[in-house]
Short mmCIF file of C-alpha atoms (C1' of nucleotides) in Angstrom, two decimals:
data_model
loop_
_atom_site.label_atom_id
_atom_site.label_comp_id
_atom_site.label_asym_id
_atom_site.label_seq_id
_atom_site.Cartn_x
_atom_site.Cartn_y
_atom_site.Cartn_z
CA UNK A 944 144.24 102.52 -109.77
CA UNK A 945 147.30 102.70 -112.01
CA UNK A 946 146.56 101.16 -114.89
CA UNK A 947 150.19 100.36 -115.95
CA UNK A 948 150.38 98.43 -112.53
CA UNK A 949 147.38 96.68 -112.84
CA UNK A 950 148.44 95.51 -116.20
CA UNK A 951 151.50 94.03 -114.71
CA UNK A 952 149.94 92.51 -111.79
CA UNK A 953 147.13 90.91 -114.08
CA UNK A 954 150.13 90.06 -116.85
CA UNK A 955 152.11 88.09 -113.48
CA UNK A 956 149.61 85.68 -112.45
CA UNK A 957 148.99 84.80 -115.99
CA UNK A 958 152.44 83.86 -116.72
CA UNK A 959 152.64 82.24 -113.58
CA UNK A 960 149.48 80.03 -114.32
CA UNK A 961 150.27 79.49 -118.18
CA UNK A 962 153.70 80.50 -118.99
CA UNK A 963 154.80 83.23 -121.65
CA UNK A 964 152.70 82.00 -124.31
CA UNK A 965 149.47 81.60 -121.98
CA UNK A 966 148.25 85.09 -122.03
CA UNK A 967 147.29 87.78 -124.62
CA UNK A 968 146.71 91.28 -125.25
CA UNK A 969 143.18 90.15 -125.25
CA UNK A 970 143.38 88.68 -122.00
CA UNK A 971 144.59 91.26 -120.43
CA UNK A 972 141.98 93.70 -122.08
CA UNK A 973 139.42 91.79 -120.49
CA UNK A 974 140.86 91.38 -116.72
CA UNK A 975 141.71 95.12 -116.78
CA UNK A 976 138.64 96.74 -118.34
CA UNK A 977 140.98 98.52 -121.24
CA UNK A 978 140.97 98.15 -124.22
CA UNK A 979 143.17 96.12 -126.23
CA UNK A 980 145.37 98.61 -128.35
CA UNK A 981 145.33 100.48 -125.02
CA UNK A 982 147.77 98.36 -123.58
CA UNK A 983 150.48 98.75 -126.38
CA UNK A 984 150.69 102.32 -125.12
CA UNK A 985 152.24 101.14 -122.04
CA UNK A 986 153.87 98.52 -123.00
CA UNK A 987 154.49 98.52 -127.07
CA UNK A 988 155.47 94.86 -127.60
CA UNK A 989 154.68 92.00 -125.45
CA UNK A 990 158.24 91.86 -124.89
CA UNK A 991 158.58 95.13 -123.22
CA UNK A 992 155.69 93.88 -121.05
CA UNK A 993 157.49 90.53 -120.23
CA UNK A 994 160.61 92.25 -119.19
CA UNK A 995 159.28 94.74 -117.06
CA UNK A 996 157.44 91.86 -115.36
CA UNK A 997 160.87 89.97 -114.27
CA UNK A 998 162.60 93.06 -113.33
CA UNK A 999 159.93 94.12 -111.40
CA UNK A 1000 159.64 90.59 -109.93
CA UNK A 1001 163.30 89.82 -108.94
CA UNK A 1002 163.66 93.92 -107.70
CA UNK A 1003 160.21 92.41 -105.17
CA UNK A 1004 161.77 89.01 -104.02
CA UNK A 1005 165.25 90.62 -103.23
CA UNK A 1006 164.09 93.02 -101.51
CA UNK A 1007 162.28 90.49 -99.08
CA UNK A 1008 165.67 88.27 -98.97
CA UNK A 1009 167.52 91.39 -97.91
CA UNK A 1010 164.95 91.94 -94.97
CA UNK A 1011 165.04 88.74 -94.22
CA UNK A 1012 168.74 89.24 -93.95
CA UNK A 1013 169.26 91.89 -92.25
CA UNK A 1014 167.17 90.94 -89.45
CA UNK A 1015 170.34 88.82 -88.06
CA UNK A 1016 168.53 85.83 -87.73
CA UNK A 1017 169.97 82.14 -87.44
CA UNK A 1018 170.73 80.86 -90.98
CA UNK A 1019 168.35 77.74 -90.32
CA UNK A 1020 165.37 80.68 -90.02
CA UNK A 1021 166.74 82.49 -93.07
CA UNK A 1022 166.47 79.09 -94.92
CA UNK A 1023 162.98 78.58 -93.59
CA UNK A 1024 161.73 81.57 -94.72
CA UNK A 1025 163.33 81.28 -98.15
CA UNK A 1026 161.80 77.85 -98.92
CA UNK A 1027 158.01 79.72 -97.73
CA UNK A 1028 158.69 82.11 -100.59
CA UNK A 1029 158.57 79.40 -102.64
CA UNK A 1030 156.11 77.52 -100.50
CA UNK A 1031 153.75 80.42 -101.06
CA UNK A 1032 154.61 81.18 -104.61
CA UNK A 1033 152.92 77.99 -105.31
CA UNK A 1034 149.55 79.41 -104.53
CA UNK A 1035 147.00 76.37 -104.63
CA UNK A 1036 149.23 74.53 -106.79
CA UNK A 1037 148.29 76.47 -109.69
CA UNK A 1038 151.43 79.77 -110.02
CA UNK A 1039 154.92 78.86 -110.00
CA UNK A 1040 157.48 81.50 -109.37
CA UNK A 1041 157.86 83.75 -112.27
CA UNK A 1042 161.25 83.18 -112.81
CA UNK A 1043 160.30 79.33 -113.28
CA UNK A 1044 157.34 79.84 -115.33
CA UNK A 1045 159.78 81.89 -117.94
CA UNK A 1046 162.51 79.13 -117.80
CA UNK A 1047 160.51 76.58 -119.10
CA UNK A 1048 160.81 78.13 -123.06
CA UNK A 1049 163.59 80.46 -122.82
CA UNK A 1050 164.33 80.09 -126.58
CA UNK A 1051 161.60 82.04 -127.61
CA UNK A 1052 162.47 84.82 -125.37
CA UNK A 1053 164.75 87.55 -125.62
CA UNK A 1054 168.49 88.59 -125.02
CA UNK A 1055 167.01 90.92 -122.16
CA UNK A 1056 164.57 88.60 -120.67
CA UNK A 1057 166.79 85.76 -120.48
CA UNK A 1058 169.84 87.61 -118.68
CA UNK A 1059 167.17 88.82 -116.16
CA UNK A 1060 166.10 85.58 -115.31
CA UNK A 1061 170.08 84.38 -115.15
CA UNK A 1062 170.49 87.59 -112.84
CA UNK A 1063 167.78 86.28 -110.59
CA UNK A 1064 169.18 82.90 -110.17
CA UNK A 1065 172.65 84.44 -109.61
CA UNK A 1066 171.22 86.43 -107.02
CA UNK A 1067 169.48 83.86 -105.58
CA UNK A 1068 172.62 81.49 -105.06
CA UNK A 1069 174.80 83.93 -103.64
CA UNK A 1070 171.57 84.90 -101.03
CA UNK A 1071 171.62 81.38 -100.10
CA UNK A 1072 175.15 80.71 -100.53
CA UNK A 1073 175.82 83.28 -97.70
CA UNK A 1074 172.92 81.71 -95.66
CA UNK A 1075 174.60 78.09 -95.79
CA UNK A 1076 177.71 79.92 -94.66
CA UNK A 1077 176.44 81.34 -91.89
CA UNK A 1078 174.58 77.78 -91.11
CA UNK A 1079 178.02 76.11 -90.87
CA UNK A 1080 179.14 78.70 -88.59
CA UNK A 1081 176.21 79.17 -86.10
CA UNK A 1082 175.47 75.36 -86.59
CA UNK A 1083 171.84 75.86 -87.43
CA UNK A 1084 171.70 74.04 -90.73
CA UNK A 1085 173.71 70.49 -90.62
CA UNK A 1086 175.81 68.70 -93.28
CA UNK A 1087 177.18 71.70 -94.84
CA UNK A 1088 180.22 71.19 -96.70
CA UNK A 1089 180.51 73.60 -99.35
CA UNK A 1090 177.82 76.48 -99.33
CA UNK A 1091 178.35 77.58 -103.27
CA UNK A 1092 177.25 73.88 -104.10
CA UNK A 1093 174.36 73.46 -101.57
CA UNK A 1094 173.43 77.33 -102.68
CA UNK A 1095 172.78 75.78 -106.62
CA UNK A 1096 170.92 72.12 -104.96
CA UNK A 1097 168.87 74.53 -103.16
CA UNK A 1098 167.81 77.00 -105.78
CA UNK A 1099 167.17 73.85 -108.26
CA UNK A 1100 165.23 72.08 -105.43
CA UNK A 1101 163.12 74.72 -105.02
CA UNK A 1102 161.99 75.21 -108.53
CA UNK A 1103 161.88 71.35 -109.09
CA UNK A 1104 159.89 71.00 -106.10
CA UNK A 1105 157.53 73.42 -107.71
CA UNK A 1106 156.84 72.20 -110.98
CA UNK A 1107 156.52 68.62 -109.82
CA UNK A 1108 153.86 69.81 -107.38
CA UNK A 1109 151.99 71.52 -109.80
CA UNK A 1110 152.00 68.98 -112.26
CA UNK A 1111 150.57 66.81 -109.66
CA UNK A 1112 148.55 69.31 -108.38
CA UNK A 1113 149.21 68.51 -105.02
CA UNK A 1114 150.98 70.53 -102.45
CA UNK A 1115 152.25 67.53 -100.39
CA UNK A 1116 154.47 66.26 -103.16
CA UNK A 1117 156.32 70.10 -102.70
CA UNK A 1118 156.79 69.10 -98.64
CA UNK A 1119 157.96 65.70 -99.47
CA UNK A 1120 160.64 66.85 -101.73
CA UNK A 1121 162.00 69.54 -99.44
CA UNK A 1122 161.48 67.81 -96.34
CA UNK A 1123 164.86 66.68 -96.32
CA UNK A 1124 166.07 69.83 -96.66
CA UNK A 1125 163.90 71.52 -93.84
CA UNK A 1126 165.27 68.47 -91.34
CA UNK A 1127 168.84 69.67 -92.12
CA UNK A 1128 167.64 72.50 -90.12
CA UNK A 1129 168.29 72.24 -86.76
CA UNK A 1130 166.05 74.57 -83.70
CA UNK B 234 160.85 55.94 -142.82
CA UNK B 235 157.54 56.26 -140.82
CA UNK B 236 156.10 59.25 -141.21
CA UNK B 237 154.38 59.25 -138.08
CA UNK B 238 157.25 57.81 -136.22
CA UNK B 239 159.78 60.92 -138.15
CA UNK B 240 156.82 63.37 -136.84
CA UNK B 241 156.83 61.91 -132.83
CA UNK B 242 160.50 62.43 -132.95
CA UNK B 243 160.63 66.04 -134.98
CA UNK B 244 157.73 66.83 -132.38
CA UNK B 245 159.76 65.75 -129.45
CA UNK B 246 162.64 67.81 -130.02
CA UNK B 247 160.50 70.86 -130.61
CA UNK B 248 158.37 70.73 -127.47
CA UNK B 249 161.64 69.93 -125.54
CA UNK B 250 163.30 73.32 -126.44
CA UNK B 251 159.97 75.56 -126.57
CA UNK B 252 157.27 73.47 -125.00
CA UNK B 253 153.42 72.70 -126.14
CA UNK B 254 153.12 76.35 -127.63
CA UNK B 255 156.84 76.74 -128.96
CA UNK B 256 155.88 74.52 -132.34
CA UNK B 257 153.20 74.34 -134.76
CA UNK B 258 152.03 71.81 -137.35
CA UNK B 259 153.38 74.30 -139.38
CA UNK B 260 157.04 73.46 -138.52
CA UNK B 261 156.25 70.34 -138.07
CA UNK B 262 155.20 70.12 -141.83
CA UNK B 263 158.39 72.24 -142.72
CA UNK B 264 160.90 69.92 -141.28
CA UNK B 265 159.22 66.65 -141.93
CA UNK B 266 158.31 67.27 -145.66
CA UNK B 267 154.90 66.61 -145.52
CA UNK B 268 152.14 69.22 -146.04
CA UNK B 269 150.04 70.47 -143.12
CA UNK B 270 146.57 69.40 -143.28
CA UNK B 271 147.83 65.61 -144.17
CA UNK B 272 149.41 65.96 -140.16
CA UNK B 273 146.40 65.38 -139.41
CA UNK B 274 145.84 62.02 -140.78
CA UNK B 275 148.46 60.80 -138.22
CA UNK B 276 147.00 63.04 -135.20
CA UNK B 277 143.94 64.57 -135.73
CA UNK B 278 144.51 67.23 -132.81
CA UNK B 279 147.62 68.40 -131.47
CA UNK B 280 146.87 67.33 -128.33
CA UNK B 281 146.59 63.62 -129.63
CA UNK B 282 150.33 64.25 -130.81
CA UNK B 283 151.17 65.67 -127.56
CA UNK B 284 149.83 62.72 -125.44
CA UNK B 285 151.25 60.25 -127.97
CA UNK B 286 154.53 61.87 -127.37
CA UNK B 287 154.56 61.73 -123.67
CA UNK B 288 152.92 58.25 -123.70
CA UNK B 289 156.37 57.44 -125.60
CA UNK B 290 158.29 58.80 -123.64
CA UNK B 291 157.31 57.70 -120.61
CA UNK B 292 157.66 54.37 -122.06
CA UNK B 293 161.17 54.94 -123.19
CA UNK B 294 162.23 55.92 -120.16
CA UNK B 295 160.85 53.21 -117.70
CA UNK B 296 162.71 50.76 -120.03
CA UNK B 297 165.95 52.36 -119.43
CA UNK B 298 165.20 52.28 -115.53
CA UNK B 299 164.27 48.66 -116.02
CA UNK B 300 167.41 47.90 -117.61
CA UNK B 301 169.34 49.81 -115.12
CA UNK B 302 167.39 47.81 -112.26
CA UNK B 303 167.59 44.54 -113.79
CA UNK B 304 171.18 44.62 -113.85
CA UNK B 305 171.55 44.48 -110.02
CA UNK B 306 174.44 46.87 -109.89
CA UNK B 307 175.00 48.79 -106.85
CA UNK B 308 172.69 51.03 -105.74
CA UNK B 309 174.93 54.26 -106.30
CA UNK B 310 176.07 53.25 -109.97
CA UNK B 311 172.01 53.04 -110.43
CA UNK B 312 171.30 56.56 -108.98
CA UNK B 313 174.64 57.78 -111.43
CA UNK B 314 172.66 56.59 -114.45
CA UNK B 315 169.57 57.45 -113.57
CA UNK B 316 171.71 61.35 -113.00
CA UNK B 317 173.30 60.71 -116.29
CA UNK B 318 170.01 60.48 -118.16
CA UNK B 319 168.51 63.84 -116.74
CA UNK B 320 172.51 65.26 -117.89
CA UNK B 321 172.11 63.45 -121.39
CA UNK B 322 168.47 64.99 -121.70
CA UNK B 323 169.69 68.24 -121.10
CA UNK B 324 171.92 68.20 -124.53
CA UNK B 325 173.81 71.26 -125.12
CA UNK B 326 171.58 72.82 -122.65
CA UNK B 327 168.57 73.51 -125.08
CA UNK B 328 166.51 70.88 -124.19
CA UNK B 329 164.76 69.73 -121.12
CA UNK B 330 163.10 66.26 -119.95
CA UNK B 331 159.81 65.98 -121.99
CA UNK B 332 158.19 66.13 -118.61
CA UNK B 333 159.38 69.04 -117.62
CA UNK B 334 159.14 70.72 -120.99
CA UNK B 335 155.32 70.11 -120.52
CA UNK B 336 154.77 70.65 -116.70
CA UNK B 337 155.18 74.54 -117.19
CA UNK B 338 152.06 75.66 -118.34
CA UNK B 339 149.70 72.65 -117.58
CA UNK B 340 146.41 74.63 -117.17
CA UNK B 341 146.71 74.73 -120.88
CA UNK B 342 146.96 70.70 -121.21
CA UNK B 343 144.35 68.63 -121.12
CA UNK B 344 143.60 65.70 -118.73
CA UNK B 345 144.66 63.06 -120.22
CA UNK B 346 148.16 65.02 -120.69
CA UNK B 347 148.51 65.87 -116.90
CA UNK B 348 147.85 62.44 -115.42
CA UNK B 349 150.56 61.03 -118.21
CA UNK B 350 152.81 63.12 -116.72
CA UNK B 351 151.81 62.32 -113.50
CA UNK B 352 152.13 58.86 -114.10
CA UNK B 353 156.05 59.79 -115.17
CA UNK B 354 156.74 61.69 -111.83
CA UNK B 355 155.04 58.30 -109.88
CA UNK B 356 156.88 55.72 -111.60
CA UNK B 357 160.06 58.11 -111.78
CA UNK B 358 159.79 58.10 -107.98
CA UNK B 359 159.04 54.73 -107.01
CA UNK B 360 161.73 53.16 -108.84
CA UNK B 361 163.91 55.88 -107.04
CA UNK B 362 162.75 55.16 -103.72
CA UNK B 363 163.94 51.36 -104.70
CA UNK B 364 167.27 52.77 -105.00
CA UNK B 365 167.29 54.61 -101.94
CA UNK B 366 166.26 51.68 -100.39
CA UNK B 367 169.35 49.90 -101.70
CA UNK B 368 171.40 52.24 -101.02
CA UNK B 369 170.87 52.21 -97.24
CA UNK B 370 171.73 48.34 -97.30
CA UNK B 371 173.87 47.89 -99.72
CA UNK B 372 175.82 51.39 -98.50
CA UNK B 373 176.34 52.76 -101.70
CA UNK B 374 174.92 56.18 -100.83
CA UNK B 375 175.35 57.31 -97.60
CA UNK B 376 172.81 59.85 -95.68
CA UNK B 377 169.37 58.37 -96.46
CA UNK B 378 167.10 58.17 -93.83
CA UNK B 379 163.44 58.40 -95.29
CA UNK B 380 164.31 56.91 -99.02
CA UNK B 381 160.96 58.25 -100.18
CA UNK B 382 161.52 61.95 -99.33
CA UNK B 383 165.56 61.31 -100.94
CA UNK B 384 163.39 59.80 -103.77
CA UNK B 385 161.20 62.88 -104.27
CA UNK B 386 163.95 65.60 -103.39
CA UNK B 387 165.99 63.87 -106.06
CA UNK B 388 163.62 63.94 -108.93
CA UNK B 389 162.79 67.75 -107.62
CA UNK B 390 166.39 68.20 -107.83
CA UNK B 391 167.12 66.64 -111.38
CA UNK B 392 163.83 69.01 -113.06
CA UNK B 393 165.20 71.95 -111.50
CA UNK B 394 168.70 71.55 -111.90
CA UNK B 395 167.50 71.01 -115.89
CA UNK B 396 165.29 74.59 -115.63
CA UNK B 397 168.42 76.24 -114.15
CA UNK B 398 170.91 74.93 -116.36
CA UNK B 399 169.00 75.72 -119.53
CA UNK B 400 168.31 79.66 -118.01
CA UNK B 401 171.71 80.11 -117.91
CA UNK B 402 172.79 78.12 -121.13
CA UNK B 403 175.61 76.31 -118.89
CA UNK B 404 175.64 72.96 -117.94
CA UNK B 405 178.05 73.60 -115.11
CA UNK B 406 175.33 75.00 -113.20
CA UNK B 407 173.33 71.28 -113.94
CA UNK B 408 176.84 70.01 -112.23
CA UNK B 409 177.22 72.39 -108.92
CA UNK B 410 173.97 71.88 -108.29
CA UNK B 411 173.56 67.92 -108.44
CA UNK B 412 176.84 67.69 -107.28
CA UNK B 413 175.72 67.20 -103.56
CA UNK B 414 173.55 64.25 -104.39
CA UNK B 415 176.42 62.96 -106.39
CA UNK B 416 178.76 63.40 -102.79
CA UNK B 417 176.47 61.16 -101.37
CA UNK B 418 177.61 57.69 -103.90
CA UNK B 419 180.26 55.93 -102.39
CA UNK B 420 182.35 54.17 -104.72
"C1'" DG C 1428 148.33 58.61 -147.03
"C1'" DT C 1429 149.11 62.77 -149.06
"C1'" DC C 1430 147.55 66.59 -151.47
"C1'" DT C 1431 145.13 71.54 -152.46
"C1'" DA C 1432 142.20 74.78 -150.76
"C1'" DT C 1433 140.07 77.07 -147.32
"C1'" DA C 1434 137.62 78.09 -143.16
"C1'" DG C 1435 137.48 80.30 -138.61
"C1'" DA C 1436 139.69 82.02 -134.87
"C1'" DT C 1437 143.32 84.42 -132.40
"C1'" DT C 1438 147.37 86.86 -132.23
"C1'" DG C 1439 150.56 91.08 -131.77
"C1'" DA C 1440 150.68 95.41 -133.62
"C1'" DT C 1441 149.60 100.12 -135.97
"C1'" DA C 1442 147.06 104.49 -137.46
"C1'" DG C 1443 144.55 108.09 -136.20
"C1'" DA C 1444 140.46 110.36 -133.74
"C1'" DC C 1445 139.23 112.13 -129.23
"C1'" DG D 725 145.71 107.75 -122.13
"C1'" DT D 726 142.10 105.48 -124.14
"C1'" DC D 727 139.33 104.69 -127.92
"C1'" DT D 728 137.67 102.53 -132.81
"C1'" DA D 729 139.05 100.30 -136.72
"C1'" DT D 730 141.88 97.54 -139.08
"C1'" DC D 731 145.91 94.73 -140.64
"C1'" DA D 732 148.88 90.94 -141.65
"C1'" DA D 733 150.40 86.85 -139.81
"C1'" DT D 734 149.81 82.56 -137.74
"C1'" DC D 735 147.39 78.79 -135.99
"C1'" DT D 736 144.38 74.49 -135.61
"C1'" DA D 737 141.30 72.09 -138.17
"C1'" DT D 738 138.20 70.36 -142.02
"C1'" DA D 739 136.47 69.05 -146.80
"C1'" DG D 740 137.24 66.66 -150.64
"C1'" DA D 741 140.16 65.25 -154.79
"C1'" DC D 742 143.73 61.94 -156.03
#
DNA sequence: GTCTATAGATTGATAGAC
DNA sequence: GTCTATCAATCTATAGAC
C-alpha cells in the first residue's frame, strides 16, 4: 500500500476521535508499521501532515456534494443526503467530521489550516445555499425564506448536532436535533 | 484573592480558547504567579481541575437559566437570553461554551468529565423544551410543533453556530446562522 | 499553602547510515 | 524511503523543606 496514504488515512480517524492534539508521531508509527522518524519524511512537521489531511478531506466531501448535485435531484433529496454525510461521519458516535474535530482549538493551528477549514465551511454554505434555493422553487423543502441564512443554520446544525451526540454518546440525540429539519422536507 | 478560585477562572479561559490539551499547569503557574508543583495542592490531577471547572460551570449557568425562568417573561424574550448567553460566550470569537470547548476530543476525558457534560446538554435541554413549551401557548415563538426536538435542534444550533463562528473568526457568521431561530420570536 | 528539586514519560524533530 | 540513535523541550506528578 502507499504508505503516505495510509499515514493520512490512519492520521484522519485519529483526529476525528481525539482532535489535533490526540495523536502522535508515535501513534501513527505504531498503526502503520513505520517507524517513527519515517514519517517526517513524508510529512516534515505535524503541520504539513494536518494540512494535507483537510485539503484532502474537503477536495473528498465536495466531490460527493457535486455528484450529489449533478444528479438533478429534488432539493429535499439533496438535503437528505447531505445531513447522511454527516449522519455517517459520526461513525458509532465516536468521529466527528474532520472539519469539526479541527474547529474545536483553532488557536493552536496555523494560518493555512485555519483558512482551509473556513474554505470548507464556505463551500459548504453556498452547496446548501443553492440546495434551499432550489427547495423554494421545486417546493420540496418548506419554510424557506432566505436560503443564505438557512444555508449557515444548517451547516451549524449539523456540526452541533454532532458534537452533542458524541458527547452523549448516543446517536438518537443527533436524530432528535435534526429531526426538525428532515420534516421540513417534504416527499 | 483565592488562589484556587484565580486558577478555576485562569483555567477556564484557557480551555475555552484551546481546550483540555491547549494549557498546561505550566501556564497556568505563569499567569497565576504561583509555582507549578504547589498547583497541585489545589488539584492534585488535571483532570480534578478540569471536572471542577465544568462542575462550575454548569452551575453558573443553570443559575442564569433559573433567573431567566423565574422571571416569567415571555417565552421568546427567554429563548433571546438564553441566545444572548451562547453570543456573550463566544467573546471576540476566541472562545467557545466550556461545553463545547471540552466535547471535541472526549475519548481523552475521563468519566466523570463526560457525564458532567452530559448533565449540561440534559439540563440545557430540558429547561429549553420549557420554553418551547411556552412558546406554543403563550405565542411568543411561532413554528413549534414537537418543543423537545426545537429544544435539541436549538442547543445543536447554538454549539455549532459557536464552532463556526470561531473557524472563521467572525461573529456575523454566529448571527446568519441563528438568525432563523431568532425569526421565529414574535415580539 | 507555597516553595525547590526532580523524576518519568512523551513529544516533535534532526542527523546520518543503509 | 526507511532505519537507528539521539536531542531538546514540554508535560504531569511527587517528595520533602519551609
Amino acid at each position: 500500500m502507499d504508505t503516505r496514504e495510509a499515514l493520512l488515512n490512519t492520521a484522519e480517524q485519529a483526529v476525528r476521535r481525539w482532535g489535533y492534539n490526540g495523536f502522535s508521531y508515535g501513534d501513527l508509527s505504531t498503526k502503520v508499521g513505520i517507524r517513527k522518524a519515517s514519517i517526517h519524511y513524508h510529512f516534515p512537521k505535524k503541520e504539513d501532515l494536518a494540512l494535507a489531511l483537510i485539503v484532502r478531506y474537503r477536495k473528498a466531501v465536495f466531490i460527493m456534494l457535486e455528484a450529489i448535485a449533478t444528479q438533478h435531484k429534488p432539493a429535499g433529496q439533496q438535503l437528505t443526503e447531505f445531513i447522511n454525510i454527516y449522519r455517517q461521519a459520526l461513525g458509532g458516535c465516536d468521529t466527528l467530521c474532520l472539519c469539526v474535530a479541527l474547529s474545536s482549538g483553532p488557536d493552536s493551528l496555523n494560518k493555512d489550516i485555519l483558512s482551509e477549514i473556513t474554505k470548507f465551511q464556505t463551500e459548504a454554505k453556498a452547496w446548501l445555499t443553492s440546495v434551499f434555493e432550489l427547495g423554494r422553487s421545486d417546493i420540496t423543502i418548506t419554510k424557506v425564506t432566505d436560503p443564505e441564512k438557512d444555508a449557515a443554520a444548517c451547516l451549524a446544525l449539523m456540526q452541533g448536532a454532532q458534537l452533542v451526540a458524541r458527547a452523549g454518546g448516543d446517536i438518537e440525540e443527533f436524530e432528535t436535533a435534526v429531526a426538525g429539519l428532515i420534516s421540513r422536507i417534504s416527499t
